């Protein structure tokens, strides 16, 4: 069989646990992972940094594939290219490692822009509360996969400020709709040069707020050129 590694258990455990719990979870997850890898004919990873894990077990075949995108996102293109930044979207799991708090802080500091959050998770209650306190911050709740394309298209920029991402499907989906996308430094999608050229790395700015503010002041043509380049680049990642 083929074993696909599309997330890093080690990073997740390192982020959330300490002490005895951390040790026990790392040991047990490593044991299970070792079994799965050693019995696999091929191991597929979504970024090259993950190769070090299967190589520890003398795996014969390790391939980096990245992540392909659901053809639904490419079937009907967006109705328009982005040429200015007015509305900004965060969508996905509402959890600490996703750095949703930095998105909320940016909304507070940039009242001239609209910020939207779609998703669910442990921080839902906090997000709901903040959306009632910050006038330009809207919580959309959980959005069904059938509707997420319309939500992306109704925004100009997609933010994925997570502490880590093995790949970053949210960013890929944002690019597929020609949105301007900001990601974090430790995101696997940045290994793929053609995609990385269409992305903005938040760590190259003073903060997420600074990144949004700087990019939103770009000339309209520059923004539309990035939007068009994203649409053209993403076609090779079609899963059909």
C-alpha positions as a LaTeX table, in Angstrom:
\begin{tabular}{lrrr}
\hline
Residue & $x$ (\AA) & $y$ (\AA) & $z$ (\AA) \\
\hline
Unk1 & 0.00 & 0.00 & 0.00 \\
Unk2 & 0.93 & 3.67 & $-0.28$ \\
Unk3 & 1.22 & 5.65 & 2.94 \\
Unk4 & 0.49 & 9.37 & 2.55 \\
Unk5 & 1.93 & 11.75 & 5.15 \\
Unk6 & $-0.11$ & 14.95 & 4.90 \\
Unk7 & 0.42 & 16.32 & 8.40 \\
Unk8 & 3.15 & 16.42 & 11.02 \\
Unk9 & 2.11 & 14.75 & 14.26 \\
Unk10 & 5.38 & 15.81 & 15.85 \\
Unk11 & 4.73 & 19.53 & 15.24 \\
Unk12 & 1.17 & 19.20 & 16.53 \\
Unk13 & 2.24 & 17.42 & 19.71 \\
Unk14 & 5.18 & 19.82 & 20.26 \\
Unk15 & 2.79 & 22.76 & 20.00 \\
Unk16 & 0.11 & 21.48 & 22.38 \\
Unk17 & 1.76 & 19.25 & 24.97 \\
Unk18 & 4.52 & 19.38 & 27.59 \\
Unk19 & 6.07 & 17.06 & 30.14 \\
Unk20 & 4.88 & 13.47 & 30.54 \\
Unk21 & 1.95 & 13.87 & 28.12 \\
Unk22 & 4.32 & 15.18 & 25.44 \\
Unk23 & 6.73 & 12.26 & 25.93 \\
Unk24 & 3.99 & 9.62 & 25.93 \\
Unk25 & 2.24 & 10.98 & 22.84 \\
Unk26 & 5.48 & 11.32 & 20.89 \\
Unk27 & 6.47 & 7.75 & 21.75 \\
Unk28 & 3.09 & 6.25 & 20.85 \\
Unk29 & 2.65 & 8.27 & 17.64 \\
Unk30 & 6.21 & 7.41 & 16.53 \\
Unk31 & 5.52 & 3.71 & 17.09 \\
Unk32 & 2.33 & 3.76 & 15.00 \\
Unk33 & 3.95 & 5.87 & 12.28 \\
Unk34 & 6.96 & 3.55 & 12.12 \\
Unk35 & 4.69 & 0.52 & 11.62 \\
Unk36 & 2.74 & 2.22 & 8.84 \\
Unk37 & 5.88 & 3.43 & 7.07 \\
Unk38 & 7.85 & 0.17 & 7.27 \\
Unk39 & 4.95 & $-1.83$ & 5.80 \\
Unk40 & 4.29 & 0.62 & 2.96 \\
Unk41 & 5.54 & 0.05 & $-0.59$ \\
Unk42 & 5.73 & 3.79 & $-1.17$ \\
Unk43 & 5.56 & 6.84 & 1.10 \\
Unk44 & 4.18 & 10.11 & $-0.23$ \\
Unk45 & 4.79 & 13.37 & 1.64 \\
Unk46 & 3.34 & 16.83 & 1.01 \\
Unk47 & 6.69 & 18.57 & 1.59 \\
Unk48 & 10.34 & 17.53 & 1.39 \\
Unk49 & 11.08 & 18.33 & 5.05 \\
Unk50 & 8.92 & 15.36 & 6.00 \\
Unk51 & 11.31 & 12.99 & 4.17 \\
Unk52 & 13.47 & 12.71 & 7.30 \\
Unk53 & 10.74 & 10.68 & 9.00 \\
Unk54 & 10.43 & 7.76 & 6.53 \\
Unk55 & 14.17 & 7.82 & 5.80 \\
Unk56 & 14.84 & 6.89 & 9.43 \\
Unk57 & 13.22 & 3.54 & 8.66 \\
Unk58 & 15.13 & 2.90 & 5.39 \\
Unk59 & 12.07 & 3.35 & 3.23 \\
Unk60 & 12.81 & 2.45 & $-0.38$ \\
Unk61 & 10.49 & 4.94 & $-2.07$ \\
Unk62 & 9.71 & 8.43 & $-0.77$ \\
Unk63 & 7.96 & 10.93 & $-3.05$ \\
Unk64 & 7.00 & 14.57 & $-2.50$ \\
Unk65 & 3.73 & 15.28 & $-4.24$ \\
Unk66 & 2.25 & 18.32 & $-2.57$ \\
Unk67 & $-1.53$ & 18.54 & $-2.55$ \\
Unk68 & $-3.83$ & 18.57 & $-5.56$ \\
Unk69 & $-6.94$ & 20.72 & $-5.58$ \\
Unk70 & $-10.52$ & 19.59 & $-5.97$ \\
Unk71 & $-11.54$ & 20.17 & $-9.60$ \\
Unk72 & $-14.68$ & 21.92 & $-8.34$ \\
Unk73 & $-12.52$ & 24.95 & $-7.51$ \\
Unk74 & $-11.34$ & 25.20 & $-11.12$ \\
Unk75 & $-14.47$ & 24.14 & $-13.03$ \\
Unk76 & $-15.97$ & 27.63 & $-13.14$ \\
Unk77 & $-13.51$ & 30.48 & $-12.68$ \\
Unk78 & $-14.17$ & 33.51 & $-10.47$ \\
Unk79 & $-16.39$ & 36.20 & $-11.95$ \\
Unk80 & $-13.66$ & 38.82 & $-11.57$ \\
Unk81 & $-9.99$ & 39.31 & $-10.84$ \\
Unk82 & $-9.02$ & 41.08 & $-7.64$ \\
Unk83 & $-7.73$ & 44.61 & $-8.25$ \\
Unk84 & $-8.10$ & 46.12 & $-4.79$ \\
Unk85 & $-8.30$ & 44.87 & $-1.22$ \\
Unk86 & $-11.51$ & 45.58 & 0.67 \\
Unk87 & $-12.53$ & 42.27 & 2.21 \\
Unk88 & $-10.31$ & 39.66 & 3.90 \\
Unk89 & $-11.08$ & 36.04 & 4.75 \\
Unk90 & $-9.84$ & 33.47 & 7.27 \\
Unk91 & $-11.39$ & 30.03 & 6.86 \\
Unk92 & $-10.63$ & 26.73 & 8.53 \\
Unk93 & $-10.25$ & 25.26 & 12.01 \\
Unk94 & $-10.55$ & 27.79 & 14.81 \\
Unk95 & $-7.67$ & 26.64 & 17.00 \\
Unk96 & $-4.64$ & 28.16 & 18.70 \\
Unk97 & $-2.11$ & 26.86 & 16.16 \\
Unk98 & $-4.02$ & 28.61 & 13.35 \\
Unk99 & $-3.17$ & 32.03 & 14.87 \\
Unk100 & $-6.72$ & 33.30 & 14.40 \\
Unk101 & $-5.99$ & 35.83 & 17.15 \\
Unk102 & $-3.55$ & 37.65 & 14.84 \\
Unk103 & $-6.33$ & 37.93 & 12.26 \\
Unk104 & $-8.66$ & 39.40 & 14.87 \\
Unk105 & $-6.00$ & 41.85 & 16.02 \\
Unk106 & $-5.46$ & 42.98 & 12.42 \\
Unk107 & $-9.21$ & 43.59 & 12.07 \\
Unk108 & $-9.14$ & 45.76 & 15.18 \\
Unk109 & $-6.24$ & 47.83 & 13.84 \\
Unk110 & $-7.57$ & 48.20 & 10.26 \\
Unk111 & $-11.17$ & 49.41 & 10.61 \\
Unk112 & $-11.29$ & 50.53 & 6.95 \\
Unk113 & $-11.25$ & 46.88 & 5.81 \\
Unk114 & $-13.79$ & 44.10 & 6.29 \\
Unk115 & $-12.61$ & 40.88 & 7.98 \\
Unk116 & $-14.55$ & 37.60 & 7.75 \\
Unk117 & $-13.99$ & 34.32 & 9.62 \\
Unk118 & $-15.52$ & 31.02 & 8.48 \\
Unk119 & $-15.02$ & 27.79 & 10.37 \\
Unk120 & $-15.45$ & 26.00 & 13.67 \\
Unk121 & $-13.28$ & 24.69 & 16.47 \\
Unk122 & $-12.19$ & 25.22 & 20.09 \\
Unk123 & $-11.96$ & 29.02 & 19.69 \\
Unk124 & $-15.44$ & 29.46 & 18.24 \\
Unk125 & $-16.85$ & 31.12 & 21.38 \\
Unk126 & $-13.98$ & 33.61 & 21.47 \\
Unk127 & $-14.42$ & 34.43 & 17.78 \\
Unk128 & $-18.17$ & 34.91 & 18.21 \\
Unk129 & $-17.57$ & 37.30 & 21.11 \\
Unk130 & $-14.92$ & 39.31 & 19.26 \\
Unk131 & $-17.21$ & 39.64 & 16.23 \\
Unk132 & $-19.74$ & 41.46 & 18.42 \\
Unk133 & $-17.06$ & 43.83 & 19.76 \\
Unk134 & $-15.23$ & 44.72 & 16.53 \\
Unk135 & $-17.53$ & 46.31 & 13.97 \\
Unk136 & $-15.58$ & 45.26 & 10.85 \\
Unk137 & $-15.16$ & 41.63 & 11.99 \\
Unk138 & $-17.83$ & 39.13 & 10.89 \\
Unk139 & $-18.16$ & 35.51 & 11.97 \\
Unk140 & $-19.81$ & 33.43 & 9.24 \\
Unk141 & $-19.97$ & 30.19 & 11.21 \\
Unk142 & $-19.24$ & 26.82 & 9.68 \\
Unk143 & $-19.46$ & 26.98 & 5.88 \\
Unk144 & $-20.28$ & 23.84 & 3.90 \\
Unk145 & $-17.73$ & 22.77 & 1.26 \\
Unk146 & $-20.35$ & 23.40 & $-1.42$ \\
Unk147 & $-20.55$ & 27.05 & $-0.36$ \\
Unk148 & $-16.92$ & 27.85 & 0.42 \\
Unk149 & $-16.10$ & 28.82 & $-3.18$ \\
Unk150 & $-18.73$ & 31.57 & $-3.09$ \\
Unk151 & $-17.36$ & 32.77 & 0.25 \\
Unk152 & $-13.80$ & 32.90 & $-1.12$ \\
Unk153 & $-14.98$ & 34.74 & $-4.25$ \\
Unk154 & $-16.76$ & 37.35 & $-2.14$ \\
Unk155 & $-13.43$ & 38.30 & $-0.52$ \\
Unk156 & $-10.29$ & 39.81 & $-2.03$ \\
Unk157 & $-7.65$ & 38.30 & 0.22 \\
Unk158 & $-7.24$ & 34.97 & 2.03 \\
Unk159 & $-5.10$ & 34.73 & 5.19 \\
Unk160 & $-3.52$ & 31.52 & 6.52 \\
Unk161 & $-1.36$ & 32.68 & 9.47 \\
Unk162 & $-0.91$ & 29.24 & 11.10 \\
Unk163 & 2.14 & 28.46 & 13.21 \\
Unk164 & 2.78 & 25.47 & 10.93 \\
Unk165 & 1.18 & 23.72 & 7.97 \\
Unk166 & 2.49 & 20.53 & 6.34 \\
Unk167 & 1.16 & 21.94 & 3.08 \\
Unk168 & $-1.67$ & 24.48 & 3.30 \\
Unk169 & $-4.79$ & 23.58 & 1.33 \\
Unk170 & $-6.51$ & 26.82 & 2.36 \\
Unk171 & $-3.82$ & 28.80 & 0.54 \\
Unk172 & $-4.11$ & 26.56 & $-2.53$ \\
Unk173 & $-7.87$ & 27.06 & $-2.62$ \\
Unk174 & $-7.47$ & 30.81 & $-2.24$ \\
Unk175 & $-5.04$ & 30.93 & $-5.19$ \\
Unk176 & $-7.43$ & 28.82 & $-7.29$ \\
Unk177 & $-9.98$ & 31.62 & $-7.08$ \\
Unk178 & $-7.46$ & 34.34 & $-7.90$ \\
Unk179 & $-7.39$ & 35.77 & $-4.39$ \\
Unk180 & $-4.37$ & 37.48 & $-2.85$ \\
Unk181 & $-2.98$ & 35.01 & $-0.28$ \\
Unk182 & $-0.81$ & 35.55 & 2.81 \\
Unk183 & 0.78 & 32.51 & 4.49 \\
Unk184 & 3.25 & 31.78 & 7.28 \\
Unk185 & 6.95 & 31.00 & 7.03 \\
Unk186 & 6.64 & 27.32 & 8.01 \\
Unk187 & 4.08 & 26.28 & 5.42 \\
Unk188 & 4.87 & 23.41 & 3.08 \\
Unk189 & 3.20 & 25.06 & 0.09 \\
Unk190 & 6.08 & 27.54 & $-0.04$ \\
Unk191 & 8.43 & 24.75 & $-1.18$ \\
Unk192 & 6.71 & 24.74 & $-4.57$ \\
Unk193 & 8.32 & 27.69 & $-6.34$ \\
Unk194 & 5.56 & 28.38 & $-8.87$ \\
Unk195 & 3.03 & 28.61 & $-6.05$ \\
Unk196 & 5.34 & 30.51 & $-3.71$ \\
Unk197 & 5.77 & 33.26 & $-6.31$ \\
Unk198 & 2.03 & 33.98 & $-5.95$ \\
Unk199 & 2.10 & 34.01 & $-2.14$ \\
Unk200 & 3.05 & 36.60 & 0.48 \\
Unk201 & 5.03 & 35.43 & 3.51 \\
Unk202 & 3.80 & 37.18 & 6.65 \\
Unk203 & 7.25 & 36.83 & 8.25 \\
Unk204 & 8.68 & 39.25 & 5.67 \\
Unk205 & 6.55 & 42.00 & 7.23 \\
Unk206 & 6.49 & 43.47 & 10.73 \\
Unk207 & 3.18 & 41.74 & 11.50 \\
Unk208 & 0.06 & 40.38 & 9.82 \\
Unk209 & $-1.50$ & 43.82 & 10.17 \\
Unk210 & 1.50 & 45.37 & 8.41 \\
Unk211 & 1.35 & 42.78 & 5.60 \\
Unk212 & $-2.32$ & 43.48 & 4.93 \\
Unk213 & $-1.84$ & 47.22 & 5.09 \\
Unk214 & 1.17 & 47.24 & 2.74 \\
Unk215 & $-0.43$ & 44.93 & 0.16 \\
Unk216 & $-3.75$ & 46.78 & 0.22 \\
Unk217 & $-1.90$ & 49.92 & $-0.89$ \\
Unk218 & $-0.49$ & 48.28 & $-4.04$ \\
Unk219 & $-1.59$ & 49.80 & $-7.35$ \\
Unk220 & $-4.67$ & 48.15 & $-8.86$ \\
Unk221 & $-2.74$ & 46.73 & $-11.80$ \\
Unk222 & $-0.16$ & 45.06 & $-9.55$ \\
Unk223 & $-2.91$ & 43.39 & $-7.53$ \\
Unk224 & $-4.76$ & 42.21 & $-10.65$ \\
Unk225 & $-1.50$ & 40.85 & $-12.13$ \\
Unk226 & $-0.97$ & 38.74 & $-8.99$ \\
Unk227 & $-4.58$ & 37.59 & $-9.13$ \\
Unk228 & $-4.22$ & 36.52 & $-12.77$ \\
Unk229 & $-0.88$ & 34.79 & $-12.14$ \\
Unk230 & $-2.47$ & 32.77 & $-9.31$ \\
Unk231 & $-5.22$ & 31.51 & $-11.63$ \\
Unk232 & $-2.74$ & 30.54 & $-14.33$ \\
Unk233 & $-0.32$ & 28.79 & $-11.96$ \\
Unk234 & $-2.91$ & 26.72 & $-10.13$ \\
Unk235 & $-4.12$ & 24.82 & $-13.20$ \\
Unk236 & $-1.30$ & 22.26 & $-12.99$ \\
Unk237 & $-2.53$ & 21.23 & $-9.52$ \\
Unk238 & $-5.96$ & 20.13 & $-10.78$ \\
Unk239 & $-6.88$ & 16.73 & $-9.28$ \\
Unk240 & $-8.94$ & 15.55 & $-12.27$ \\
\hline
\end{tabular}
